Short mmCIF file of C-alpha atoms in Angstrom, two decimals:
data_model
loop_
_atom_site.label_atom_id
_atom_site.label_comp_id
_atom_site.label_asym_id
_atom_site.label_seq_id
_atom_site.Cartn_x
_atom_site.Cartn_y
_atom_site.Cartn_z
CA MET A 862 113.08 7.11 12.97
CA ASN A 863 116.16 5.24 13.87
CA TRP A 864 116.89 1.74 12.68
CA ARG A 865 115.79 0.11 15.94
CA ALA A 866 112.35 1.67 15.84
CA LEU A 867 111.97 0.71 12.15
CA ILE A 868 112.63 -2.96 12.98
CA VAL A 869 110.02 -2.93 15.76
CA TRP A 870 107.35 -1.35 13.46
CA LEU A 871 107.93 -3.93 10.72
CA VAL A 872 107.62 -6.78 13.20
CA LEU A 873 104.29 -5.47 14.63
CA ALA A 874 102.61 -4.25 11.37
CA GLY A 875 103.74 -6.93 8.98
CA PRO A 876 100.75 -9.38 9.24
CA GLY A 877 98.19 -6.60 8.79
CA ILE A 878 99.87 -5.33 5.65
CA ALA A 879 99.93 -8.85 4.16
CA SER A 880 96.25 -9.41 4.96
CA ALA A 881 95.23 -6.13 3.33
CA GLN A 882 97.14 -7.01 0.21
CA SER A 883 95.44 -10.46 -0.01
CA MET A 884 91.84 -8.98 0.44
CA SER A 885 92.37 -6.38 -2.25
CA GLY A 886 93.06 -9.16 -4.77
CA MET A 887 90.09 -11.33 -3.83
CA ASP A 888 87.70 -12.39 -6.73
CA HIS A 889 84.07 -12.34 -5.44
CA ALA A 890 82.78 -13.86 -8.61
CA ALA A 891 84.98 -16.86 -7.97
CA MET A 892 83.34 -17.25 -4.57
CA GLY A 893 79.92 -17.50 -6.19
CA HIS A 894 78.46 -14.34 -4.54
CA GLY A 895 77.23 -12.98 -7.94
CA ASP A 896 75.30 -16.14 -8.83
CA VAL A 897 72.35 -15.74 -6.44
CA PRO A 898 69.72 -18.35 -7.37
CA ALA A 899 66.29 -16.97 -8.45
CA SER A 900 64.59 -18.96 -5.75
CA THR A 901 65.14 -21.77 -3.40
CA PRO A 902 63.43 -25.11 -3.90
CA ALA A 903 61.04 -24.22 -1.09
CA GLN A 904 60.20 -20.91 -2.71
CA ASP A 905 59.51 -22.68 -6.01
CA GLU A 906 57.05 -24.94 -4.26
CA HIS A 907 55.01 -21.98 -2.95
CA ALA A 908 55.19 -20.03 -6.18
CA GLN A 909 53.59 -22.81 -8.20
CA PRO A 910 51.47 -25.22 -6.12
CA ALA A 911 51.13 -28.70 -7.27
CA HIS A 912 47.32 -28.47 -7.61
CA ALA A 913 47.72 -25.68 -10.17
CA ASP A 914 49.07 -28.23 -12.57
CA ALA A 915 46.05 -30.38 -11.87
CA HIS A 916 43.69 -27.49 -12.78
CA ASP A 917 45.57 -26.85 -15.94
CA ASP A 918 45.38 -30.46 -16.93
CA ALA A 919 41.64 -31.05 -16.10
CA PRO A 920 38.96 -28.40 -17.05
CA MET A 921 36.63 -27.44 -14.17
CA SER A 922 32.99 -28.57 -14.44
CA MET A 923 30.44 -26.86 -12.03
CA GLY A 924 27.30 -28.50 -13.35
CA ALA A 925 23.88 -26.82 -13.82
CA MET A 926 22.99 -24.36 -10.99
CA GLN A 927 19.29 -23.98 -11.93
CA GLY A 928 16.78 -24.65 -14.67
CA GLY A 929 15.55 -27.91 -15.87
CA ALA A 930 12.00 -29.22 -15.92
CA ALA A 931 9.67 -28.19 -13.04
CA PRO A 932 8.04 -30.96 -11.02
CA ALA A 933 4.53 -31.93 -12.03
CA ASN A 934 2.97 -30.43 -8.87
CA ALA A 935 4.79 -27.08 -9.10
CA ARG A 936 2.64 -23.94 -9.04
CA SER A 937 2.52 -21.48 -11.91
CA PRO A 938 5.40 -18.99 -11.70
CA ASP A 939 2.97 -16.21 -12.62
CA TRP A 940 2.00 -14.96 -9.14
CA SER A 941 0.73 -11.71 -10.61
CA ASP A 942 -2.39 -13.39 -12.04
CA GLY A 943 -1.80 -11.33 -15.17
CA VAL A 944 -1.86 -7.99 -13.33
CA VAL A 945 0.85 -5.52 -14.33
CA PRO A 946 3.60 -5.45 -11.69
CA SER A 947 3.56 -1.72 -10.98
CA SER A 948 0.70 0.40 -9.72
CA MET A 949 2.50 3.38 -11.28
CA GLU A 950 1.60 2.29 -14.81
CA GLY A 951 0.42 5.25 -16.79
CA MET A 952 1.56 7.73 -14.15
CA THR A 953 2.63 11.09 -15.55
CA MET A 954 5.24 13.43 -14.15
CA MET A 955 2.46 15.65 -12.85
CA ASP A 956 1.31 12.77 -10.63
CA MET A 957 4.68 12.91 -8.83
CA ASP A 958 4.06 16.53 -7.79
CA ASP A 959 1.96 16.61 -4.61
CA ARG A 960 1.24 20.31 -5.17
CA SER A 961 -0.59 19.79 -8.45
CA SER A 962 -4.36 19.31 -8.47
CA VAL A 963 -5.88 16.10 -9.79
CA ALA A 964 -9.40 14.68 -9.83
CA ASN A 965 -10.95 11.29 -9.11
CA LEU A 966 -14.46 9.85 -9.29
CA LEU A 967 -15.26 6.54 -7.58
CA LEU A 968 -18.61 4.77 -7.99
CA ASP A 969 -18.01 2.40 -5.13
CA ASN A 970 -21.41 0.73 -5.39
CA LEU A 971 -23.74 0.99 -8.36
CA GLU A 972 -26.09 -1.93 -7.96
CA SER A 973 -29.52 -3.50 -8.15
CA PHE A 974 -30.94 -5.14 -5.04
CA ALA A 975 -33.68 -7.61 -4.32
CA GLY A 976 -35.04 -7.99 -0.79
CA LYS A 977 -38.16 -9.18 0.97
CA GLY A 978 -39.17 -5.60 1.67
CA SER A 979 -38.36 -3.96 -1.65
CA HIS A 980 -36.54 -4.13 -4.98
CA GLY A 981 -34.63 -1.33 -6.64
CA GLN A 982 -31.28 0.26 -7.21
CA SER A 983 -28.78 1.96 -4.91
CA TRP A 984 -25.49 3.84 -5.16
CA GLU A 985 -22.50 5.07 -3.18
CA ALA A 986 -20.07 7.48 -4.81
CA ASP A 987 -17.11 9.70 -3.92
CA GLY A 988 -15.40 12.34 -6.04
CA TRP A 989 -12.70 14.87 -5.31
CA TYR A 990 -10.52 17.52 -6.89
CA GLY A 991 -7.41 18.98 -5.32
CA ASN A 992 -3.92 18.18 -4.07
CA ASP A 993 -2.56 16.10 -1.20
CA THR A 994 -3.37 18.82 1.36
CA ASP A 995 -6.68 20.34 0.31
CA LYS A 996 -9.49 18.96 -1.83
CA LEU A 997 -13.08 19.61 -2.78
CA TRP A 998 -14.75 16.36 -1.75
CA LEU A 999 -18.19 15.21 -2.96
CA ARG A 1000 -20.03 12.23 -1.56
CA SER A 1001 -23.45 10.72 -2.25
CA GLU A 1002 -25.46 7.63 -1.36
CA GLY A 1003 -29.07 6.56 -1.65
CA GLU A 1004 -31.53 4.16 -3.16
CA ARG A 1005 -34.32 4.15 -5.68
CA THR A 1006 -37.49 2.02 -5.63
CA GLY A 1007 -40.59 2.15 -7.79
CA ASN A 1008 -38.79 4.38 -10.33
CA ARG A 1009 -38.33 7.21 -7.83
CA PRO A 1010 -35.72 8.14 -5.20
CA GLN A 1011 -36.61 6.56 -1.88
CA ASP A 1012 -33.89 8.10 0.25
CA GLY A 1013 -30.60 9.78 -0.56
CA ASP A 1014 -28.17 12.58 0.18
CA VAL A 1015 -25.37 14.60 -1.39
CA GLU A 1016 -22.48 16.06 0.61
CA ALA A 1017 -19.82 18.63 -0.32
CA PHE A 1018 -16.72 19.13 1.86
CA TRP A 1019 -13.52 21.06 2.14
CA ASN A 1020 -11.20 18.13 2.81
CA HIS A 1021 -7.96 19.03 4.63
CA ALA A 1022 -5.12 16.62 5.48
CA VAL A 1023 -4.11 16.82 9.15
CA ALA A 1024 -1.93 13.71 9.51
CA ALA A 1025 -0.69 10.80 7.48
CA PHE A 1026 -3.78 8.96 6.17
CA TRP A 1027 -6.21 11.26 8.01
CA ASP A 1028 -8.29 14.22 6.78
CA THR A 1029 -10.80 16.55 8.37
CA GLN A 1030 -13.95 17.51 6.48
CA LEU A 1031 -16.14 20.59 6.75
CA GLY A 1032 -19.15 21.17 4.52
CA VAL A 1033 -22.87 20.66 3.91
CA ARG A 1034 -25.28 17.80 3.31
CA ARG A 1035 -28.55 17.80 1.42
CA ASP A 1036 -31.15 15.07 1.95
CA PHE A 1037 -33.68 14.22 -0.73
CA GLY A 1038 -36.22 11.50 -1.42
CA GLU A 1039 -39.48 10.89 0.40
CA GLY A 1040 -40.54 13.74 2.68
CA PRO A 1041 -39.21 17.29 2.78
CA ALA A 1042 -35.57 17.96 1.85
CA ARG A 1043 -33.22 18.74 4.72
CA THR A 1044 -29.98 20.68 4.77
CA TRP A 1045 -27.23 20.10 7.31
CA ALA A 1046 -23.92 21.66 8.24
CA ALA A 1047 -21.37 18.85 8.46
CA ALA A 1048 -18.00 18.27 10.11
CA GLY A 1049 -16.11 15.02 10.24
CA ILE A 1050 -12.97 13.00 9.83
CA GLN A 1051 -11.98 10.23 7.48
CA GLY A 1052 -8.88 8.16 7.08
CA LEU A 1053 -7.15 4.84 7.15
CA ALA A 1054 -7.02 3.22 10.60
CA PRO A 1055 -4.46 0.58 11.64
CA TYR A 1056 -4.89 -2.77 9.86
CA TRP A 1057 -6.18 -0.89 6.77
CA PHE A 1058 -9.72 -0.13 7.94
CA GLU A 1059 -11.23 2.80 6.04
CA VAL A 1060 -13.14 4.96 8.53
CA GLU A 1061 -15.58 7.86 8.17
CA ALA A 1062 -17.28 9.71 11.07
CA THR A 1063 -19.41 12.82 10.51
CA LEU A 1064 -21.58 15.04 12.73
CA TYR A 1065 -24.45 17.10 11.34
CA ALA A 1066 -26.44 20.12 12.56
CA GLY A 1067 -29.60 21.31 10.85
CA ALA A 1068 -32.42 23.82 11.20
CA GLY A 1069 -34.77 23.56 14.19
CA GLY A 1070 -32.08 22.11 16.46
CA ARG A 1071 -31.77 18.88 14.49
CA THR A 1072 -28.58 16.91 14.91
CA ALA A 1073 -27.36 13.68 13.39
CA ALA A 1074 -24.29 11.43 13.21
CA ARG A 1075 -23.03 8.83 10.77
CA ALA A 1076 -20.11 6.41 11.08
CA ARG A 1077 -18.86 3.93 8.49
CA VAL A 1078 -16.13 1.30 8.51
CA GLU A 1079 -15.00 -0.55 5.41
CA TYR A 1080 -12.33 -3.12 4.71
CA GLU A 1081 -10.89 -4.78 1.59
CA LEU A 1082 -9.72 -8.37 1.93
CA ARG A 1083 -7.66 -9.27 -1.13
CA LEU A 1084 -8.19 -12.98 -1.78
CA THR A 1085 -6.16 -12.87 -5.01
CA GLN A 1086 -4.76 -10.10 -7.17
CA ARG A 1087 -8.21 -9.69 -8.75
CA LEU A 1088 -10.74 -11.14 -6.28
CA ILE A 1089 -11.58 -8.83 -3.36
CA LEU A 1090 -14.02 -9.37 -0.49
CA GLN A 1091 -15.35 -6.08 0.87
CA PRO A 1092 -17.27 -5.99 4.18
CA GLU A 1093 -18.70 -2.69 5.44
CA LEU A 1094 -20.77 -1.39 8.35
CA GLU A 1095 -22.68 1.90 8.68
CA ILE A 1096 -24.51 3.39 11.68
CA ASN A 1097 -26.89 6.40 11.63
CA ALA A 1098 -28.33 8.33 14.58
CA TYR A 1099 -30.53 11.44 15.01
CA GLY A 1100 -30.93 13.83 17.93
CA LYS A 1101 -34.59 14.65 17.19
CA ALA A 1102 -37.42 12.78 15.56
CA ASP A 1103 -38.44 13.80 12.05
CA PRO A 1104 -41.71 11.93 11.33
CA LEU A 1105 -42.06 13.56 7.91
CA ARG A 1106 -38.99 11.60 6.83
CA ASP A 1107 -39.81 8.48 8.89
CA ILE A 1108 -36.96 9.13 11.32
CA GLY A 1109 -37.15 8.66 15.09
CA ALA A 1110 -34.83 10.02 17.75
CA GLY A 1111 -31.76 8.01 18.77
CA LEU A 1112 -29.98 5.25 16.91
CA SER A 1113 -32.00 4.87 13.72
CA SER A 1114 -30.36 2.20 11.57
CA VAL A 1115 -27.47 -0.24 11.31
CA ASP A 1116 -26.51 -1.31 7.78
CA GLY A 1117 -24.06 -4.01 6.78
CA GLY A 1118 -22.78 -5.41 3.52
CA LEU A 1119 -20.52 -8.09 2.15
CA ARG A 1120 -19.54 -7.83 -1.51
CA LEU A 1121 -17.24 -9.98 -3.59
CA ARG A 1122 -15.84 -8.28 -6.67
CA TYR A 1123 -13.62 -9.35 -9.52
CA GLU A 1124 -11.35 -6.63 -10.92
CA ILE A 1125 -11.23 -7.11 -14.68
CA ARG A 1126 -9.24 -3.90 -14.42
CA ARG A 1127 -8.48 -1.92 -11.29
CA SER A 1128 -10.98 0.66 -12.51
CA PHE A 1129 -13.72 -1.78 -13.52
CA ALA A 1130 -14.99 -4.54 -11.28
CA PRO A 1131 -18.37 -6.33 -11.27
CA TYR A 1132 -19.50 -7.79 -7.95
CA VAL A 1133 -22.19 -9.74 -6.16
CA GLY A 1134 -23.03 -9.69 -2.48
CA VAL A 1135 -25.54 -9.48 0.30
CA THR A 1136 -26.59 -6.51 2.44
CA TRP A 1137 -28.90 -6.07 5.37
CA GLU A 1138 -30.57 -3.15 7.10
CA HIS A 1139 -31.92 -3.11 10.62
CA LEU A 1140 -34.02 -0.19 11.91
CA THR A 1141 -33.94 0.61 15.61
CA GLY A 1142 -35.58 2.84 18.22
CA GLY A 1143 -38.19 5.35 17.12
CA THR A 1144 -37.36 4.78 13.43
CA ALA A 1145 -38.27 1.09 13.81
CA ASP A 1146 -41.56 2.08 15.47
CA LEU A 1147 -42.43 4.41 12.59
CA ALA A 1148 -41.59 1.69 10.04
CA LYS A 1149 -43.71 -0.85 11.90
CA ASP A 1150 -46.67 1.53 11.96
CA ALA A 1151 -46.29 2.06 8.20
CA GLY A 1152 -46.23 -1.68 7.55
CA ARG A 1153 -42.60 -1.77 6.50
CA ARG A 1154 -40.04 -4.35 7.55
CA ILE A 1155 -37.66 -3.54 10.41
CA THR A 1156 -34.97 -5.88 9.14
CA ASP A 1157 -34.42 -6.53 5.47
CA ARG A 1158 -31.80 -8.70 3.78
CA ARG A 1159 -30.99 -7.98 0.15
CA TRP A 1160 -29.06 -9.71 -2.59
CA VAL A 1161 -27.11 -7.26 -4.69
CA ALA A 1162 -25.25 -7.26 -8.01
CA GLY A 1163 -23.46 -4.29 -9.53
CA ILE A 1164 -20.24 -2.74 -10.74
CA ARG A 1165 -17.49 -0.66 -9.18
CA LEU A 1166 -15.96 2.05 -11.36
CA TRP A 1167 -13.39 4.79 -10.93
CA PHE A 1168 -12.01 7.37 -13.30
#
């Protein structure tokens, strides 16, 4: 480079060289860049609200949420009426297995009756052994007057579940009491209809072309946890007359009952009630000829037991 070019370069590059030298000696600490404040006044306001100080200074008081004395007209808090809260009390692990066999005996009605036509005792009972699908089912009903059986029957069924709450039954029935004993083949259905009506319907076929039918509907109206009103209705019909047993052809009888029981325990309940029996058709004619009442109302008192 000659001396003329050197002069031109110094003139053009001089300010840049001086600026670079001044920047390299700059003290950033002196400019305050290293003293960044922890927070701005606005940030301090959000980090610690003013009401926080108020909470710290005055303890919170929520007051009583519940409790205290009940009003004078309040009902008893014991809605159970002293009954244990779970129906599973006493249940064993075997009861949880629907394949295991268990047994039950229910004396639904075991009572004395007093009517205008007669006085005596009567019964209705069910018993079964088996599992949820198949059971041996026994059933009996009848009455006793003058210290001897007036009319009664015993039935034995193979009980088979076909739907939820419904079973079919196939078996035999044996009649006893006044007149010759009769044996019937039986087929029927029983279950729990909508609105909790317990329903039984059975057809019978016997020797000599005899046929019969029986239907029964029962309901339990729970007035309290222990007081239950139980209405029931039963209808009997026969295809052929059987004068030896005071039975005419057609619809033979319509029975009704209304019982009020008090369950001291679920398995033990005394009751009182009223029942009535009305004979119809040829059966009513036979009763009239024998001097018996066609319609009889009875007062009843008894106990209901199950094991």
